[in-house]
Amino acid sequence: MNLNKYFILSIFALLLTLSACSSAKNTASNEMEGIELDLTINKQEFSQNDEIIAKVILTNHNDSPREIFVPIPVDTEEGISAVMVEKKDKMQWQLLSPENKQDISNIKGRSFYDYVLVEIGANETIEQEFVWNKELLNQESDEIIKADNGDYILSTFVILDEIKTQEEYYEPEKQSDF
């Protein structure tokens, strides 16, 4: 696979604090090749019983339509981006399922096993909400566990260039994150 043709637009900026501590901001944004990816969370502070909703807004600032590829395993619901929550400094994470997946016509279905194809028109904006059920996969034990108090990182990403073959793993050379 030619690694030069793959770009990932990533946002790794939001820290969720499920304890009484406050996160400095609840929104992050990044743009690459005219595609803007915004991520917001519904609150700056969370208690253990609060519902955590992440909203992804994907905007095409180009004058032509684009196809976006979203790396999502087949057992995860299809969305306009991949949204992940992970416990800071731990090997615990979860891919979030979208809340309003049925009414987004831009989602064109699976393109290969682990990717979802999203078409976004010229100067179009689409959005989708994702809900975290406060469960995590503990990679060390391979068990699903309940999240406890602490700092969490919320991230989202899409692939901007066309994927023509299914590859097991690749690391993009150009990645935008903060």
CSV table of N, CA and C in Angstrom, one decimal:
chain,number,residue,atom,x,y,z
A,1,MET,N,0.8,-1.2,0.0
A,1,MET,CA,0.0,0.0,0.0
A,1,MET,C,0.9,1.2,0.0
A,2,ASN,N,0.5,2.2,-0.8
A,2,ASN,CA,1.3,3.5,-0.9
A,2,ASN,C,0.9,4.4,0.3
A,3,LEU,N,1.7,4.5,1.3
A,3,LEU,CA,1.4,5.3,2.5
A,3,LEU,C,1.3,6.8,2.2
A,4,ASN,N,2.0,7.2,1.2
A,4,ASN,CA,1.9,8.7,0.9
A,4,ASN,C,0.5,9.2,0.5
A,5,LYS,N,-0.4,8.3,0.1
A,5,LYS,CA,-1.7,8.8,-0.4
A,5,LYS,C,-2.7,8.8,0.8
A,6,TYR,N,-2.4,8.4,2.0
A,6,TYR,CA,-3.3,8.3,3.0
A,6,TYR,C,-3.1,9.4,4.1
A,7,PHE,N,-4.1,10.1,4.4
A,7,PHE,CA,-4.1,11.2,5.4
A,7,PHE,C,-5.2,10.9,6.4
A,8,ILE,N,-4.9,11.1,7.6
A,8,ILE,CA,-5.9,11.0,8.7
A,8,ILE,C,-6.0,12.3,9.3
A,9,LEU,N,-7.3,12.8,9.4
A,9,LEU,CA,-7.6,14.0,10.1
A,9,LEU,C,-8.0,13.6,11.5
A,10,SER,N,-7.3,14.0,12.5
A,10,SER,CA,-7.5,13.5,13.8
A,10,SER,C,-7.7,14.6,14.8
A,11,ILE,N,-8.5,14.4,15.8
A,11,ILE,CA,-8.6,15.3,16.9
A,11,ILE,C,-8.3,14.5,18.2
A,12,PHE,N,-7.3,14.8,18.9
A,12,PHE,CA,-7.0,14.1,20.1
A,12,PHE,C,-6.8,15.2,21.2
A,13,ALA,N,-7.8,16.0,21.4
A,13,ALA,CA,-7.6,17.2,22.2
A,13,ALA,C,-8.5,17.2,23.5
A,14,LEU,N,-9.6,16.6,23.4
A,14,LEU,CA,-10.5,16.7,24.5
A,14,LEU,C,-10.3,15.8,25.7
A,15,LEU,N,-10.1,16.3,26.8
A,15,LEU,CA,-10.0,15.4,28.0
A,15,LEU,C,-11.3,15.4,28.7
A,16,LEU,N,-11.9,14.3,28.9
A,16,LEU,CA,-13.1,14.2,29.6
A,16,LEU,C,-12.7,13.9,31.1
A,17,THR,N,-13.3,14.6,32.0
A,17,THR,CA,-13.0,14.3,33.4
A,17,THR,C,-14.2,13.9,34.0
A,18,LEU,N,-14.2,12.6,34.5
A,18,LEU,CA,-15.4,12.1,35.1
A,18,LEU,C,-15.5,12.3,36.6
A,19,SER,N,-14.4,12.8,37.1
A,19,SER,CA,-14.4,13.1,38.5
A,19,SER,C,-14.9,14.6,38.6
A,20,ALA,N,-14.7,15.2,39.7
A,20,ALA,CA,-15.2,16.6,39.9
A,20,ALA,C,-14.3,17.6,39.3
A,21,CYS,N,-13.2,17.2,38.6
A,21,CYS,CA,-12.3,18.1,38.0
A,21,CYS,C,-13.0,18.6,36.7
A,22,SER,N,-12.5,19.8,36.2
A,22,SER,CA,-13.1,20.4,35.0
A,22,SER,C,-12.2,20.3,33.9
A,23,SER,N,-12.7,20.0,32.7
A,23,SER,CA,-11.9,20.1,31.5
A,23,SER,C,-11.8,21.5,31.0
A,24,ALA,N,-10.7,21.9,30.4
A,24,ALA,CA,-10.5,23.3,30.0
A,24,ALA,C,-11.4,23.7,28.9
A,25,LYS,N,-11.7,22.9,28.0
A,25,LYS,CA,-12.6,23.2,26.9
A,25,LYS,C,-13.4,22.0,26.4
A,26,ASN,N,-14.6,22.2,25.8
A,26,ASN,CA,-15.3,21.1,25.4
A,26,ASN,C,-15.5,21.0,23.9
A,27,THR,N,-14.6,21.7,23.1
A,27,THR,CA,-14.7,21.6,21.7
A,27,THR,C,-13.3,21.6,21.1
A,28,ALA,N,-13.2,20.9,20.0
A,28,ALA,CA,-11.9,20.9,19.2
A,28,ALA,C,-12.2,20.9,17.7
A,29,SER,N,-11.3,21.4,16.9
A,29,SER,CA,-11.6,21.5,15.5
A,29,SER,C,-10.2,21.3,14.8
A,30,ASN,N,-10.3,20.7,13.6
A,30,ASN,CA,-9.1,20.6,12.7
A,30,ASN,C,-9.6,20.6,11.3
A,31,GLU,N,-8.7,21.1,10.4
A,31,GLU,CA,-9.0,21.1,9.0
A,31,GLU,C,-7.8,20.7,8.1
A,32,MET,N,-8.1,19.9,7.1
A,32,MET,CA,-7.1,19.4,6.2
A,32,MET,C,-7.7,19.2,4.8
A,33,GLU,N,-7.0,19.7,3.8
A,33,GLU,CA,-7.5,19.6,2.4
A,33,GLU,C,-8.9,20.1,2.3
A,34,GLY,N,-9.4,21.1,3.0
A,34,GLY,CA,-10.7,21.6,2.9
A,34,GLY,C,-11.8,20.9,3.6
A,35,ILE,N,-11.4,19.8,4.3
A,35,ILE,CA,-12.3,19.0,5.1
A,35,ILE,C,-12.1,19.4,6.6
A,36,GLU,N,-13.1,19.9,7.2
A,36,GLU,CA,-13.1,20.3,8.6
A,36,GLU,C,-13.8,19.3,9.5
A,37,LEU,N,-13.2,18.9,10.6
A,37,LEU,CA,-13.7,18.0,11.5
A,37,LEU,C,-13.8,18.6,12.9
A,38,ASP,N,-15.0,18.8,13.4
A,38,ASP,CA,-15.2,19.4,14.7
A,38,ASP,C,-15.7,18.3,15.7
A,39,LEU,N,-15.3,18.4,16.9
A,39,LEU,CA,-15.8,17.5,18.0
A,39,LEU,C,-16.1,18.3,19.2
A,40,THR,N,-17.3,18.1,19.7
A,40,THR,CA,-17.7,18.8,21.0
A,40,THR,C,-18.3,17.7,21.9
A,41,ILE,N,-18.3,18.1,23.2
A,41,ILE,CA,-18.9,17.2,24.2
A,41,ILE,C,-20.0,18.1,24.9
A,42,ASN,N,-21.0,17.5,25.5
A,42,ASN,CA,-22.1,18.2,26.0
A,42,ASN,C,-21.9,19.0,27.3
A,43,LYS,N,-20.8,18.7,28.0
A,43,LYS,CA,-20.5,19.4,29.2
A,43,LYS,C,-19.0,19.6,29.4
A,44,GLN,N,-18.7,20.5,30.3
A,44,GLN,CA,-17.3,20.6,30.7
A,44,GLN,C,-16.9,19.7,31.9
A,45,GLU,N,-17.9,19.5,32.8
A,45,GLU,CA,-17.7,18.6,33.9
A,45,GLU,C,-18.7,17.5,33.9
A,46,PHE,N,-18.2,16.3,34.3
A,46,PHE,CA,-19.1,15.1,34.4
A,46,PHE,C,-19.0,14.5,35.7
A,47,SER,N,-20.2,14.0,36.2
A,47,SER,CA,-20.2,13.1,37.3
A,47,SER,C,-20.4,11.7,36.8
A,48,GLN,N,-20.3,10.7,37.7
A,48,GLN,CA,-20.4,9.3,37.3
A,48,GLN,C,-21.7,9.0,36.7
A,49,ASN,N,-22.8,9.7,37.0
A,49,ASN,CA,-24.1,9.4,36.5
A,49,ASN,C,-24.5,10.2,35.2
A,50,ASP,N,-23.7,11.2,34.8
A,50,ASP,CA,-24.0,12.0,33.7
A,50,ASP,C,-23.9,11.2,32.3
A,51,GLU,N,-24.8,11.6,31.4
A,51,GLU,CA,-24.7,11.0,30.0
A,51,GLU,C,-23.7,11.8,29.3
A,52,ILE,N,-22.8,11.2,28.6
A,52,ILE,CA,-21.7,11.9,27.8
A,52,ILE,C,-22.1,11.7,26.3
A,53,ILE,N,-22.3,12.9,25.7
A,53,ILE,CA,-22.6,12.9,24.3
A,53,ILE,C,-21.6,13.7,23.5
A,54,ALA,N,-21.0,13.1,22.5
A,54,ALA,CA,-20.0,13.7,21.7
A,54,ALA,C,-20.7,14.0,20.3
A,55,LYS,N,-20.5,15.2,19.8
A,55,LYS,CA,-21.1,15.6,18.5
A,55,LYS,C,-19.9,15.8,17.5
A,56,VAL,N,-20.0,15.1,16.4
A,56,VAL,CA,-19.0,15.3,15.3
A,56,VAL,C,-19.7,16.1,14.2
A,57,ILE,N,-19.0,17.2,13.7
A,57,ILE,CA,-19.5,17.9,12.6
A,57,ILE,C,-18.4,17.9,11.5
A,58,LEU,N,-18.8,17.4,10.4
A,58,LEU,CA,-17.9,17.2,9.2
A,58,LEU,C,-18.3,18.2,8.1
A,59,THR,N,-17.4,19.0,7.7
A,59,THR,CA,-17.7,20.1,6.7
A,59,THR,C,-16.8,20.0,5.6
A,60,ASN,N,-17.3,20.0,4.4
A,60,ASN,CA,-16.5,20.0,3.1
A,60,ASN,C,-16.5,21.5,2.6
A,61,HIS,N,-15.4,22.2,2.8
A,61,HIS,CA,-15.3,23.5,2.3
A,61,HIS,C,-14.8,23.6,0.9
A,62,ASN,N,-14.7,22.5,0.2
A,62,ASN,CA,-14.3,22.5,-1.2
A,62,ASN,C,-15.5,22.7,-2.1
A,63,ASP,N,-15.3,23.1,-3.4
A,63,ASP,CA,-16.3,23.3,-4.4
A,63,ASP,C,-16.7,22.0,-5.1
A,64,SER,N,-16.2,20.9,-4.7
A,64,SER,CA,-16.5,19.6,-5.3
A,64,SER,C,-16.8,18.6,-4.2
A,65,PRO,N,-17.6,17.5,-4.4
A,65,PRO,CA,-17.9,16.5,-3.4
A,65,PRO,C,-16.7,15.7,-3.1
A,66,ARG,N,-16.7,15.1,-1.9
A,66,ARG,CA,-15.6,14.3,-1.5
A,66,ARG,C,-16.1,13.0,-0.9
A,67,GLU,N,-15.3,11.9,-1.0
A,67,GLU,CA,-15.6,10.7,-0.4
A,67,GLU,C,-14.6,10.6,0.8
A,68,ILE,N,-15.2,10.2,2.0
A,68,ILE,CA,-14.4,10.1,3.2
A,68,ILE,C,-14.5,8.6,3.6
A,69,PHE,N,-13.4,8.1,4.1
A,69,PHE,CA,-13.4,6.7,4.6
A,69,PHE,C,-13.2,6.7,6.1
A,70,VAL,N,-14.1,6.0,6.8
A,70,VAL,CA,-14.1,5.9,8.2
A,70,VAL,C,-13.7,4.5,8.7
A,71,PRO,N,-12.5,4.4,9.4
A,71,PRO,CA,-12.1,3.1,9.8
A,71,PRO,C,-12.9,2.7,11.1
A,72,ILE,N,-13.9,1.8,10.8
A,72,ILE,CA,-14.8,1.3,11.9
A,72,ILE,C,-14.9,-0.2,11.7
A,73,PRO,N,-14.6,-1.0,12.7
A,73,PRO,CA,-14.8,-2.5,12.6
A,73,PRO,C,-16.2,-2.8,12.3
A,74,VAL,N,-16.4,-4.0,11.6
A,74,VAL,CA,-17.7,-4.4,11.2
A,74,VAL,C,-18.7,-4.6,12.3
A,75,ASP,N,-18.3,-4.8,13.5
A,75,ASP,CA,-19.2,-5.0,14.6
A,75,ASP,C,-19.5,-3.7,15.3
A,76,THR,N,-19.1,-2.6,14.8
A,76,THR,CA,-19.5,-1.3,15.3
A,76,THR,C,-20.4,-0.6,14.4
A,77,GLU,N,-21.4,0.2,14.9
A,77,GLU,CA,-22.3,0.9,14.1
A,77,GLU,C,-21.6,1.9,13.1
A,78,GLU,N,-22.2,2.1,12.0
A,78,GLU,CA,-21.6,3.0,11.0
A,78,GLU,C,-21.9,4.5,11.3
A,79,GLY,N,-20.8,5.3,11.2
A,79,GLY,CA,-21.0,6.7,11.5
A,79,GLY,C,-20.2,7.6,10.5
A,80,ILE,N,-20.3,8.9,10.6
A,80,ILE,CA,-19.6,9.8,9.7
A,80,ILE,C,-18.1,10.0,10.1
A,81,SER,N,-17.7,9.5,11.3
A,81,SER,CA,-16.4,9.4,11.7
A,81,SER,C,-16.2,8.3,12.7
A,82,ALA,N,-15.0,8.0,13.1
A,82,ALA,CA,-14.7,7.1,14.2
A,82,ALA,C,-14.5,7.9,15.4
A,83,VAL,N,-15.2,7.6,16.5
A,83,VAL,CA,-15.0,8.3,17.7
A,83,VAL,C,-14.6,7.3,18.8
A,84,MET,N,-13.6,7.7,19.5
A,84,MET,CA,-13.0,6.8,20.5
A,84,MET,C,-12.8,7.5,21.8
A,85,VAL,N,-13.0,6.8,22.9
A,85,VAL,CA,-12.7,7.3,24.2
A,85,VAL,C,-11.7,6.3,24.8
A,86,GLU,N,-10.7,6.9,25.4
A,86,GLU,CA,-9.7,6.0,26.1
A,86,GLU,C,-9.3,6.6,27.4
A,87,LYS,N,-9.0,5.8,28.4
A,87,LYS,CA,-8.6,6.2,29.7
A,87,LYS,C,-7.1,6.7,29.6
A,88,LYS,N,-6.9,7.9,30.1
A,88,LYS,CA,-5.5,8.5,30.0
A,88,LYS,C,-4.5,7.6,30.7
A,89,ASP,N,-3.4,7.3,30.1
A,89,ASP,CA,-2.3,6.5,30.7
A,89,ASP,C,-2.7,5.0,31.0
A,90,LYS,N,-3.8,4.5,30.4
A,90,LYS,CA,-4.2,3.1,30.6
A,90,LYS,C,-4.4,2.5,29.2
A,91,MET,N,-4.5,1.2,29.2
A,91,MET,CA,-4.8,0.5,28.0
A,91,MET,C,-6.3,0.1,28.0
A,92,GLN,N,-7.1,1.1,28.1
A,92,GLN,CA,-8.6,0.9,28.2
A,92,GLN,C,-9.2,1.9,27.2
A,93,TRP,N,-10.1,1.4,26.3
A,93,TRP,CA,-10.7,2.2,25.3
A,93,TRP,C,-12.1,1.7,24.9
A,94,GLN,N,-12.8,2.5,24.1
A,94,GLN,CA,-14.0,2.0,23.4
A,94,GLN,C,-14.3,2.9,22.2
A,95,LEU,N,-14.7,2.3,21.1
A,95,LEU,CA,-15.2,3.0,20.0
A,95,LEU,C,-16.7,3.3,20.3
A,96,LEU,N,-17.1,4.5,20.1
A,96,LEU,CA,-18.5,4.9,20.4
A,96,LEU,C,-19.4,4.7,19.2
A,97,SER,N,-20.6,4.3,19.5
A,97,SER,CA,-21.7,4.0,18.5
A,97,SER,C,-22.4,5.3,18.3
A,98,PRO,N,-22.8,5.6,17.1
A,98,PRO,CA,-23.6,6.8,16.8
A,98,PRO,C,-25.0,6.7,17.3
A,99,GLU,N,-25.6,7.9,17.7
A,99,GLU,CA,-26.9,7.9,18.2
A,99,GLU,C,-27.9,8.1,17.1
A,100,ASN,N,-27.7,8.9,16.1
A,100,ASN,CA,-28.7,9.1,15.1
A,100,ASN,C,-28.2,8.6,13.7
A,101,LYS,N,-27.9,7.3,13.7
A,101,LYS,CA,-27.3,6.8,12.5
A,101,LYS,C,-28.3,6.6,11.3
A,102,GLN,N,-29.6,6.4,11.6
A,102,GLN,CA,-30.5,6.1,10.6
A,102,GLN,C,-30.8,7.2,9.6
A,103,ASP,N,-30.7,8.5,10.0
A,103,ASP,CA,-31.2,9.6,9.2
A,103,ASP,C,-30.1,10.3,8.5
A,104,ILE,N,-28.9,9.7,8.3
A,104,ILE,CA,-27.8,10.4,7.6
A,104,ILE,C,-27.6,9.7,6.2
A,105,SER,N,-28.1,10.3,5.2
A,105,SER,CA,-28.0,9.7,3.8
A,105,SER,C,-26.6,9.7,3.3
A,106,ASN,N,-25.7,10.5,3.9
A,106,ASN,CA,-24.3,10.6,3.4
A,106,ASN,C,-23.6,9.3,3.7
A,107,ILE,N,-24.0,8.5,4.6
A,107,ILE,CA,-23.4,7.2,4.9
A,107,ILE,C,-23.8,6.2,3.8
A,108,LYS,N,-22.9,5.8,3.0
A,108,LYS,CA,-23.2,4.9,1.9
A,108,LYS,C,-22.9,3.4,2.1
A,109,GLY,N,-22.5,3.1,3.4
A,109,GLY,CA,-22.3,1.7,3.7
A,109,GLY,C,-20.9,1.3,3.8
A,110,ARG,N,-20.6,0.0,3.9
A,110,ARG,CA,-19.3,-0.5,4.0
A,110,ARG,C,-18.5,-0.4,2.7
A,111,SER,N,-17.3,0.0,2.8
A,111,SER,CA,-16.3,-0.1,1.7
A,111,SER,C,-15.2,-1.0,2.2
A,112,PHE,N,-15.2,-2.2,1.9
A,112,PHE,CA,-14.3,-3.2,2.5
A,112,PHE,C,-14.8,-3.5,3.9
A,113,TYR,N,-14.1,-4.4,4.5
A,113,TYR,CA,-14.6,-4.9,5.8
A,113,TYR,C,-14.6,-3.8,6.9
A,114,ASP,N,-13.5,-3.1,7.1
A,114,ASP,CA,-13.3,-2.2,8.2
A,114,ASP,C,-13.5,-0.7,7.9
A,115,TYR,N,-14.1,-0.4,6.8
A,115,TYR,CA,-14.2,1.0,6.5
A,115,TYR,C,-15.7,1.3,6.1
A,116,VAL,N,-16.1,2.5,6.4
A,116,VAL,CA,-17.4,3.0,6.0
A,116,VAL,C,-17.2,4.2,5.0
A,117,LEU,N,-17.9,4.1,3.9
A,117,LEU,CA,-17.8,5.2,2.9
A,117,LEU,C,-18.9,6.3,3.2
A,118,VAL,N,-18.4,7.5,3.3
A,118,VAL,CA,-19.2,8.7,3.6
A,118,VAL,C,-19.0,9.7,2.4
A,119,GLU,N,-20.1,10.0,1.8
A,119,GLU,CA,-20.0,11.0,0.7
A,119,GLU,C,-20.5,12.4,1.3
A,120,ILE,N,-19.7,13.4,1.0
A,120,ILE,CA,-20.1,14.7,1.5
A,120,ILE,C,-20.0,15.7,0.3
A,121,GLY,N,-21.1,16.4,0.1
A,121,GLY,CA,-21.2,17.3,-1.1
A,121,GLY,C,-20.4,18.5,-1.0
A,122,ALA,N,-20.3,19.2,-2.1
A,122,ALA,CA,-19.5,20.5,-2.1
A,122,ALA,C,-20.2,21.5,-1.1
A,123,ASN,N,-19.3,22.0,-0.2
A,123,ASN,CA,-19.8,23.0,0.8
A,123,ASN,C,-20.9,22.5,1.7
A,124,GLU,N,-20.9,21.2,1.9
A,124,GLU,CA,-21.9,20.6,2.8
A,124,GLU,C,-21.4,20.3,4.2
A,125,THR,N,-22.3,20.4,5.2
A,125,THR,CA,-22.0,20.1,6.5
A,125,THR,C,-22.9,19.0,7.0
A,126,ILE,N,-22.4,18.0,7.7
A,126,ILE,CA,-23.2,16.9,8.3
A,126,ILE,C,-22.7,16.8,9.7
A,127,GLU,N,-23.6,16.3,10.5
A,127,GLU,CA,-23.3,16.0,11.9
A,127,GLU,C,-23.9,14.8,12.5
A,128,GLN,N,-23.3,14.3,13.5
A,128,GLN,CA,-23.8,13.1,14.2
A,128,GLN,C,-23.4,13.1,15.6
A,129,GLU,N,-24.3,12.5,16.5
A,129,GLU,CA,-24.0,12.4,17.9
A,129,GLU,C,-23.6,11.0,18.2
A,130,PHE,N,-22.7,10.9,19.2
A,130,PHE,CA,-22.2,9.6,19.7
A,130,PHE,C,-22.3,9.6,21.2
A,131,VAL,N,-22.8,8.5,21.8
A,131,VAL,CA,-23.0,8.4,23.2
A,131,VAL,C,-22.1,7.4,23.8
A,132,TRP,N,-21.5,7.7,24.9
A,132,TRP,CA,-20.6,6.8,25.6
A,132,TRP,C,-21.3,6.2,26.8
A,133,ASN,N,-21.4,4.8,26.8
A,133,ASN,CA,-22.1,4.1,27.8
A,133,ASN,C,-21.2,3.8,29.1
A,134,LYS,N,-20.0,4.5,29.1
A,134,LYS,CA,-19.1,4.4,30.2
A,134,LYS,C,-18.5,3.0,30.5
A,135,GLU,N,-18.4,2.3,29.4
A,135,GLU,CA,-17.8,1.0,29.4
A,135,GLU,C,-16.5,1.1,28.6
A,136,LEU,N,-15.5,0.3,28.9
A,136,LEU,CA,-14.2,0.3,28.2
A,136,LEU,C,-13.8,-1.1,28.0
A,137,LEU,N,-13.0,-1.4,27.0
A,137,LEU,CA,-12.3,-2.6,26.7
A,137,LEU,C,-10.9,-2.5,27.4
A,138,ASN,N,-10.7,-3.4,28.4
A,138,ASN,CA,-9.4,-3.4,29.0
A,138,ASN,C,-8.5,-4.3,28.1
A,139,GLN,N,-7.5,-3.8,27.4
A,139,GLN,CA,-6.7,-4.5,26.5
A,139,GLN,C,-5.9,-5.6,27.2
A,140,GLU,N,-5.5,-5.4,28.4
A,140,GLU,CA,-4.6,-6.3,29.1
A,140,GLU,C,-5.4,-7.6,29.4
A,141,SER,N,-6.7,-7.5,29.8
A,141,SER,CA,-7.5,-8.7,30.2
A,141,SER,C,-8.5,-9.1,29.1
A,142,ASP,N,-8.7,-8.2,28.1
A,142,ASP,CA,-9.6,-8.4,27.0
A,142,ASP,C,-11.1,-8.5,27.5
A,143,GLU,N,-11.3,-7.8,28.7
A,143,GLU,CA,-12.7,-7.8,29.3
A,143,GLU,C,-13.3,-6.4,29.2
A,144,ILE,N,-14.6,-6.3,29.1
A,144,ILE,CA,-15.3,-5.1,29.2
A,144,ILE,C,-15.5,-4.7,30.7
A,145,ILE,N,-15.1,-3.5,31.0
A,145,ILE,CA,-15.2,-3.0,32.4
A,145,ILE,C,-15.9,-1.7,32.4
A,146,LYS,N,-16.4,-1.3,33.6
A,146,LYS,CA,-17.1,0.0,33.8
A,146,LYS,C,-16.0,1.0,34.0
A,147,ALA,N,-16.2,2.2,33.4
A,147,ALA,CA,-15.2,3.3,33.6
A,147,ALA,C,-15.3,3.8,35.0
A,148,ASP,N,-14.2,4.2,35.6
A,148,ASP,CA,-14.2,4.8,36.9
A,148,ASP,C,-13.8,6.2,36.8
A,149,ASN,N,-13.7,6.9,37.9
A,149,ASN,CA,-13.2,8.3,37.9
A,149,ASN,C,-11.8,8.4,37.3
A,150,GLY,N,-11.6,9.5,36.6
A,150,GLY,CA,-10.3,9.8,36.1
A,150,GLY,C,-10.4,10.6,34.8
A,151,ASP,N,-9.3,10.8,34.1
A,151,ASP,CA,-9.2,11.6,32.9
A,151,ASP,C,-9.3,10.6,31.7
A,152,TYR,N,-10.1,11.1,30.7
A,152,TYR,CA,-10.3,10.3,29.5
A,152,TYR,C,-10.0,11.2,28.3
A,153,ILE,N,-9.5,10.6,27.2
A,153,ILE,CA,-9.3,11.3,26.0
A,153,ILE,C,-10.3,10.9,25.0
A,154,LEU,N,-10.9,11.9,24.4
A,154,LEU,CA,-11.9,11.6,23.4
A,154,LEU,C,-11.3,12.1,22.0
A,155,SER,N,-11.4,11.2,21.0
A,155,SER,CA,-10.8,11.5,19.7
A,155,SER,C,-11.7,11.1,18.6
A,156,THR,N,-11.5,11.7,17.5
A,156,THR,CA,-12.3,11.4,16.3
A,156,THR,C,-11.4,11.5,15.1
A,157,PHE,N,-11.7,10.7,14.0
A,157,PHE,CA,-10.8,10.7,12.8
A,157,PHE,C,-11.5,10.2,11.6
A,158,VAL,N,-11.1,10.6,10.4
A,158,VAL,CA,-11.5,10.1,9.1
A,158,VAL,C,-10.3,10.0,8.2
A,159,ILE,N,-10.4,9.2,7.2
A,159,ILE,CA,-9.4,9.1,6.1
A,159,ILE,C,-9.9,9.9,4.9
A,160,LEU,N,-9.0,10.8,4.4
A,160,LEU,CA,-9.4,11.6,3.3
A,160,LEU,C,-9.2,11.1,1.9
A,161,ASP,N,-8.3,10.2,1.7
A,161,ASP,CA,-8.1,9.7,0.4
A,161,ASP,C,-8.7,8.3,0.2
A,162,GLU,N,-8.9,8.0,-1.1
A,162,GLU,CA,-9.6,6.8,-1.4
A,162,GLU,C,-8.8,5.5,-1.0
A,163,ILE,N,-9.5,4.6,-0.5
A,163,ILE,CA,-9.0,3.3,-0.1
A,163,ILE,C,-9.4,2.3,-1.2
A,164,LYS,N,-8.5,1.7,-1.9
A,164,LYS,CA,-8.8,0.8,-3.0
A,164,LYS,C,-8.6,-0.7,-2.7
A,165,THR,N,-7.9,-1.0,-1.6
A,165,THR,CA,-7.8,-2.4,-1.1
A,165,THR,C,-7.9,-2.4,0.4
A,166,GLN,N,-8.3,-3.6,0.9
A,166,GLN,CA,-8.3,-3.8,2.3
A,166,GLN,C,-7.0,-4.2,2.8
A,167,GLU,N,-6.4,-3.4,3.7
A,167,GLU,CA,-5.1,-3.8,4.3
A,167,GLU,C,-5.3,-4.0,5.8
A,168,GLU,N,-4.5,-4.9,6.3
A,168,GLU,CA,-4.7,-5.2,7.7
A,168,GLU,C,-4.3,-4.1,8.6
A,169,TYR,N,-3.2,-3.4,8.3
A,169,TYR,CA,-2.8,-2.3,9.2
A,169,TYR,C,-1.9,-1.4,8.4
A,170,TYR,N,-2.0,-0.1,8.6
A,170,TYR,CA,-1.0,0.9,8.0
A,170,TYR,C,-1.0,2.1,9.0
A,171,GLU,N,0.2,2.7,8.9
A,171,GLU,CA,0.4,3.9,9.7
A,171,GLU,C,0.6,5.1,8.7
A,172,PRO,N,-0.3,6.1,8.8
A,172,PRO,CA,-0.2,7.2,7.8
A,172,PRO,C,1.0,8.0,8.1
A,173,GLU,N,1.6,8.6,7.0
A,173,GLU,CA,2.8,9.4,7.2
A,173,GLU,C,2.4,10.8,7.6
A,174,LYS,N,1.3,11.3,7.1
A,174,LYS,CA,0.8,12.6,7.4
A,174,LYS,C,-0.5,12.5,8.3
A,175,GLN,N,-0.3,13.0,9.5
A,175,GLN,CA,-1.4,13.0,10.4
A,175,GLN,C,-1.5,14.3,11.1
A,176,SER,N,-2.7,14.8,11.2
A,176,SER,CA,-3.0,16.1,11.9
A,176,SER,C,-3.7,15.8,13.2
A,177,ASP,N,-3.1,16.2,14.3
A,177,ASP,CA,-3.7,16.0,15.6
A,177,ASP,C,-3.3,17.1,16.5
A,178,PHE,N,-4.1,17.2,17.5
A,178,PHE,CA,-3.8,18.2,18.6
A,178,PHE,C,-4.5,17.7,19.9
